[in-house]
Amino acid sequence: RSVDIDARSIAAARFGIVAPNTREAMVKHAREFAERGIPFIFDPGQALPLFDGAEFRAFIEQADYVTVNDYESNLLQQKTGWSEAKIAEHVTAYIVTRGPKGSLVHTRKGTLDIPPAAERRITDPTGCGDAYRAGLIFGLMRDMDLATSGRIASLMGALKIVALGGGHGLYATLTAMRYLSRDVTTVVTVADDGGSSGRMRAELDVIPPGDLRMALAALLSAPAALADRAEGPHRDRRAL
């Protein structure tokens, strides 16, 4: 479970994000990032119903960045009683995505208007927000300024197909996505603790690699036989 992960024990951690999760996990990880002085993004998203105004104000005061879409921004302002400018006073940047209108980056010094990336065709916006945040983190971790990081985020949000999950469902999705785009990103969850995955966690204290292995096999841009080799060690004990 994600709540069992202790951010304070990850020595190499340099940047974090507190995204929609269980109530307990979000509170815990925000506190741990703040205690270690690790800069992090607070991204409440679908977790907006879980907290009251005082709790949201506490999250904002701990975070370095807050990212929301325009609808979520209105809800966050209602719950906290803080305006966009007031929220921006407590963080390095308050970032509001606006779909085809681009995004706004509110800071203590003013607001940056980040233009959208020019799209060739809009198919499905699902996952664009996650890709935007990935681009934003990429820029911030490389000490790029907010304007540059925002433009990278905007480009990522327009280019990428993003799949999240695990198991055979993710494998099937990724296999199909390879025929639609060459730009496919996947976030593989590794929370499975049943069956052999549970035994690996208990006996070896490692993250089970099965879902990650399946995702890599699905993304191989090669004939099916090569994908079979990726599965090989678990079928015939041969090394890839």
Tab-separated table of C-alpha atoms in Angstrom:
chain	number	residue	atom	x	y	z
A	1	ARG	CA	0.000	0.000	0.000
A	2	SER	CA	1.237	3.476	-0.811
A	3	VAL	CA	0.551	4.624	2.735
A	4	ASP	CA	3.224	2.165	3.913
A	5	ILE	CA	5.915	3.923	1.868
A	6	ASP	CA	8.020	6.229	4.026
A	7	ALA	CA	9.309	9.148	1.925
A	8	ARG	CA	11.850	9.909	4.642
A	9	SER	CA	13.594	6.590	4.015
A	10	ILE	CA	14.197	7.182	0.292
A	11	ALA	CA	17.650	8.732	0.397
A	12	ALA	CA	17.791	9.558	-3.319
A	13	ALA	CA	14.484	11.433	-3.387
A	14	ARG	CA	14.927	14.974	-4.756
A	15	PHE	CA	11.390	15.880	-5.784
A	16	GLY	CA	7.928	14.591	-4.999
A	17	ILE	CA	4.271	14.831	-5.861
A	18	VAL	CA	1.291	14.264	-3.591
A	19	ALA	CA	-1.461	13.236	-5.981
A	20	PRO	CA	-4.926	11.714	-5.403
A	21	ASN	CA	-4.641	8.743	-3.086
A	22	THR	CA	-6.166	7.668	0.192
A	23	ARG	CA	-6.673	10.427	2.727
A	24	GLU	CA	-4.130	8.895	5.097
A	25	ALA	CA	-1.452	8.477	2.407
A	26	MET	CA	-1.762	12.063	1.142
A	27	VAL	CA	-1.464	13.572	4.619
A	28	LYS	CA	1.456	11.301	5.496
A	29	HIS	CA	3.476	11.900	2.333
A	30	ALA	CA	2.989	15.682	2.398
A	31	ARG	CA	4.239	15.758	5.981
A	32	GLU	CA	7.231	13.538	5.185
A	33	PHE	CA	8.280	15.583	2.151
A	34	ALA	CA	8.041	18.782	4.195
A	35	GLU	CA	10.017	17.306	7.099
A	36	ARG	CA	12.837	16.267	4.766
A	37	GLY	CA	12.806	19.542	2.879
A	38	ILE	CA	12.018	17.774	-0.410
A	39	PRO	CA	10.204	20.149	-2.806
A	40	PHE	CA	6.899	18.694	-3.928
A	41	ILE	CA	3.769	19.343	-5.947
A	42	PHE	CA	0.376	19.125	-4.287
A	43	ASP	CA	-2.107	17.867	-6.896
A	44	PRO	CA	-5.481	17.331	-5.163
A	45	GLY	CA	-7.462	16.350	-8.272
A	46	GLN	CA	-10.123	13.747	-7.565
A	47	ALA	CA	-9.304	13.877	-3.842
A	48	LEU	CA	-10.915	17.309	-3.452
A	49	PRO	CA	-13.980	15.845	-1.651
A	50	LEU	CA	-11.777	14.175	0.991
A	51	PHE	CA	-10.587	17.287	2.831
A	52	ASP	CA	-11.977	20.465	4.356
A	53	GLY	CA	-10.700	24.009	4.003
A	54	ALA	CA	-8.311	23.909	6.966
A	55	GLU	CA	-6.748	20.677	5.712
A	56	PHE	CA	-6.286	22.090	2.218
A	57	ARG	CA	-4.664	25.202	3.622
A	58	ALA	CA	-2.242	22.951	5.543
A	59	PHE	CA	-1.363	21.055	2.348
A	60	ILE	CA	-0.730	24.318	0.485
A	61	GLU	CA	1.464	25.694	3.257
A	62	GLN	CA	3.635	22.561	3.146
A	63	ALA	CA	3.869	22.332	-0.657
A	64	ASP	CA	6.174	24.146	-3.055
A	65	TYR	CA	3.811	23.901	-6.031
A	66	VAL	CA	0.074	23.326	-6.446
A	67	THR	CA	-1.368	22.033	-9.732
A	68	VAL	CA	-5.070	21.928	-10.586
A	69	ASN	CA	-7.282	22.375	-13.622
A	70	ASP	CA	-9.582	25.386	-13.890
A	71	TYR	CA	-12.596	23.562	-12.433
A	72	GLU	CA	-10.557	22.217	-9.511
A	73	SER	CA	-9.116	25.691	-8.940
A	74	ASN	CA	-12.595	27.092	-8.364
A	75	LEU	CA	-13.389	24.310	-5.875
A	76	LEU	CA	-10.085	24.761	-4.051
A	77	GLN	CA	-10.696	28.490	-3.698
A	78	GLN	CA	-14.190	27.850	-2.351
A	79	LYS	CA	-12.941	25.313	0.201
A	80	THR	CA	-9.934	27.302	1.424
A	81	GLY	CA	-11.517	30.747	1.224
A	82	TRP	CA	-8.317	31.848	-0.544
A	83	SER	CA	-8.098	33.517	-3.934
A	84	GLU	CA	-5.634	32.438	-6.619
A	85	ALA	CA	-3.346	35.281	-5.539
A	86	LYS	CA	-3.587	34.224	-1.883
A	87	ILE	CA	-2.733	30.603	-2.696
A	88	ALA	CA	0.221	31.816	-4.784
A	89	GLU	CA	1.561	33.703	-1.753
A	90	HIS	CA	2.123	30.384	0.040
A	91	VAL	CA	3.897	28.465	-2.741
A	92	THR	CA	6.520	28.954	-5.424
A	93	ALA	CA	3.832	28.566	-8.076
A	94	TYR	CA	0.101	27.879	-8.291
A	95	ILE	CA	-0.436	26.253	-11.689
A	96	VAL	CA	-3.866	26.079	-13.309
A	97	THR	CA	-4.317	24.115	-16.531
A	98	ARG	CA	-7.060	25.284	-18.898
A	99	GLY	CA	-7.248	22.636	-21.601
A	100	PRO	CA	-6.994	24.163	-25.098
A	101	LYS	CA	-6.352	27.602	-23.557
A	102	GLY	CA	-3.011	26.533	-22.093
A	103	SER	CA	-2.164	27.126	-18.442
A	104	LEU	CA	-1.593	29.926	-15.951
A	105	VAL	CA	1.328	29.951	-13.536
A	106	HIS	CA	0.551	32.228	-10.601
A	107	THR	CA	3.505	33.402	-8.492
A	108	ARG	CA	4.059	36.099	-5.890
A	109	LYS	CA	5.435	38.331	-8.651
A	110	GLY	CA	2.618	37.881	-11.140
A	111	THR	CA	1.104	35.416	-13.599
A	112	LEU	CA	2.708	33.621	-16.546
A	113	ASP	CA	0.402	32.725	-19.426
A	114	ILE	CA	1.656	29.434	-20.906
A	115	PRO	CA	0.308	28.808	-24.418
A	116	PRO	CA	-1.009	25.382	-25.394
A	117	ALA	CA	0.944	23.137	-27.727
A	118	ALA	CA	-0.486	23.147	-31.231
A	119	GLU	CA	-2.319	19.871	-31.746
A	120	ARG	CA	-2.780	18.155	-35.101
A	121	ARG	CA	-5.827	16.208	-33.975
A	122	ILE	CA	-7.657	15.861	-30.663
A	123	THR	CA	-8.616	12.254	-30.006
A	124	ASP	CA	-9.066	11.879	-26.247
A	125	PRO	CA	-7.739	14.233	-23.532
A	126	THR	CA	-7.646	11.477	-20.904
A	127	GLY	CA	-4.169	11.343	-19.356
A	128	CYS	CA	-3.087	14.740	-20.678
A	129	GLY	CA	-3.066	16.183	-17.165
A	130	ASP	CA	-0.729	13.454	-15.924
A	131	ALA	CA	1.574	13.996	-18.907
A	132	TYR	CA	1.527	17.749	-18.234
A	133	ARG	CA	2.675	17.146	-14.661
A	134	ALA	CA	5.405	14.790	-15.858
A	135	GLY	CA	6.741	17.513	-18.146
A	136	LEU	CA	6.513	20.063	-15.361
A	137	ILE	CA	8.498	17.847	-12.986
A	138	PHE	CA	11.075	17.189	-15.719
A	139	GLY	CA	11.735	20.912	-16.060
A	140	LEU	CA	11.689	21.745	-12.361
A	141	MET	CA	14.091	18.930	-11.470
A	142	ARG	CA	16.544	20.361	-14.002
A	143	ASP	CA	16.317	23.846	-12.505
A	144	MET	CA	14.550	25.293	-15.534
A	145	ASP	CA	12.527	28.449	-14.980
A	146	LEU	CA	8.749	28.279	-14.636
A	147	ALA	CA	8.074	29.587	-18.152
A	148	THR	CA	10.267	26.899	-19.733
A	149	SER	CA	8.976	24.139	-17.451
A	150	GLY	CA	5.415	25.190	-18.268
A	151	ARG	CA	6.047	24.999	-22.006
A	152	ILE	CA	7.608	21.542	-21.666
A	153	ALA	CA	4.588	20.484	-19.631
A	154	SER	CA	2.228	21.847	-22.258
A	155	LEU	CA	4.045	19.969	-25.006
A	156	MET	CA	4.053	16.724	-23.033
A	157	GLY	CA	0.347	17.083	-22.339
A	158	ALA	CA	-0.379	17.298	-26.059
A	159	LEU	CA	1.989	14.589	-27.280
A	160	LYS	CA	1.613	11.682	-24.952
A	161	ILE	CA	-0.678	8.759	-24.523
A	162	VAL	CA	-0.463	7.823	-20.846
A	163	ALA	CA	-1.621	4.533	-19.381
A	164	LEU	CA	-1.758	3.840	-15.658
A	165	GLY	CA	-2.324	0.555	-13.932
A	166	GLY	CA	-1.010	-2.986	-13.873
A	167	GLY	CA	-1.803	-6.579	-14.673
A	168	HIS	CA	-3.154	-8.048	-17.900
A	169	GLY	CA	-5.448	-5.076	-18.498
A	170	LEU	CA	-2.479	-2.711	-18.816
A	171	TYR	CA	-0.658	-5.218	-21.036
A	172	ALA	CA	-3.598	-5.373	-23.445
A	173	THR	CA	-3.983	-1.584	-23.467
A	174	LEU	CA	-0.305	-0.959	-24.210
A	175	THR	CA	-0.255	-3.592	-26.943
A	176	ALA	CA	-3.089	-1.750	-28.699
A	177	MET	CA	-1.613	1.722	-28.082
A	178	ARG	CA	1.585	0.846	-29.962
A	179	TYR	CA	-0.466	0.792	-33.161
A	180	LEU	CA	-1.901	4.266	-32.502
A	181	SER	CA	1.145	6.257	-31.442
A	182	ARG	CA	4.905	6.076	-31.067
A	183	ASP	CA	4.685	8.276	-27.978
A	184	VAL	CA	3.279	6.048	-25.261
A	185	THR	CA	4.070	6.530	-21.584
A	186	THR	CA	2.955	4.153	-18.876
A	187	VAL	CA	2.952	4.392	-15.113
A	188	VAL	CA	3.035	0.816	-13.792
A	189	THR	CA	1.583	0.316	-10.353
A	190	VAL	CA	3.358	-2.276	-8.224
A	191	ALA	CA	0.955	-2.535	-5.302
A	192	ASP	CA	-0.076	-6.161	-5.932
A	193	ASP	CA	0.435	-8.294	-2.827
A	194	GLY	CA	-1.476	-11.432	-3.736
A	195	GLY	CA	-0.203	-14.855	-4.830
A	196	SER	CA	3.452	-15.011	-5.880
A	197	SER	CA	3.714	-11.204	-5.654
A	198	GLY	CA	2.767	-11.406	-2.006
A	199	ARG	CA	5.348	-14.113	-1.379
A	200	MET	CA	8.077	-12.044	-3.043
A	201	ARG	CA	7.209	-9.084	-0.851
A	202	ALA	CA	7.158	-11.171	2.318
A	203	GLU	CA	10.169	-13.422	1.677
A	204	LEU	CA	12.493	-11.227	-0.419
A	205	ASP	CA	11.341	-7.732	0.589
A	206	VAL	CA	11.305	-6.601	-3.060
A	207	ILE	CA	8.770	-4.976	-5.355
A	208	PRO	CA	7.233	-7.687	-7.585
A	209	PRO	CA	8.465	-7.139	-11.167
A	210	GLY	CA	5.721	-9.050	-12.949
A	211	ASP	CA	3.545	-6.119	-14.045
A	212	LEU	CA	6.576	-4.085	-15.104
A	213	ARG	CA	7.879	-7.044	-17.127
A	214	MET	CA	4.525	-7.387	-18.896
A	215	ALA	CA	4.422	-3.656	-19.680
A	216	LEU	CA	7.913	-3.769	-21.199
A	217	ALA	CA	6.930	-6.776	-23.300
A	218	ALA	CA	3.852	-4.940	-24.573
A	219	LEU	CA	5.878	-1.869	-25.557
A	220	LEU	CA	8.521	-3.776	-27.532
A	221	SER	CA	8.379	-2.511	-31.108
A	222	ALA	CA	9.332	-5.927	-32.437
A	223	PRO	CA	7.687	-9.120	-33.615
A	224	ALA	CA	5.667	-11.172	-31.170
A	225	ALA	CA	8.517	-13.663	-30.885
A	226	LEU	CA	10.724	-11.051	-29.241
A	227	ALA	CA	7.950	-10.145	-26.828
A	228	ASP	CA	7.775	-13.844	-25.985
A	229	ARG	CA	11.474	-13.713	-25.086
A	230	ALA	CA	10.717	-10.916	-22.621
A	231	GLU	CA	8.329	-13.324	-20.955
A	232	GLY	CA	10.837	-16.157	-21.392
A	233	PRO	CA	12.490	-16.283	-17.949
A	234	HIS	CA	9.103	-16.972	-16.419
A	235	ARG	CA	8.232	-19.619	-18.983
A	236	ASP	CA	11.383	-21.600	-19.587
A	237	ARG	CA	13.923	-20.023	-17.195
A	238	ARG	CA	16.040	-18.688	-20.070
A	239	ALA	CA	17.665	-15.257	-19.732
A	240	LEU	CA	16.523	-12.535	-22.103
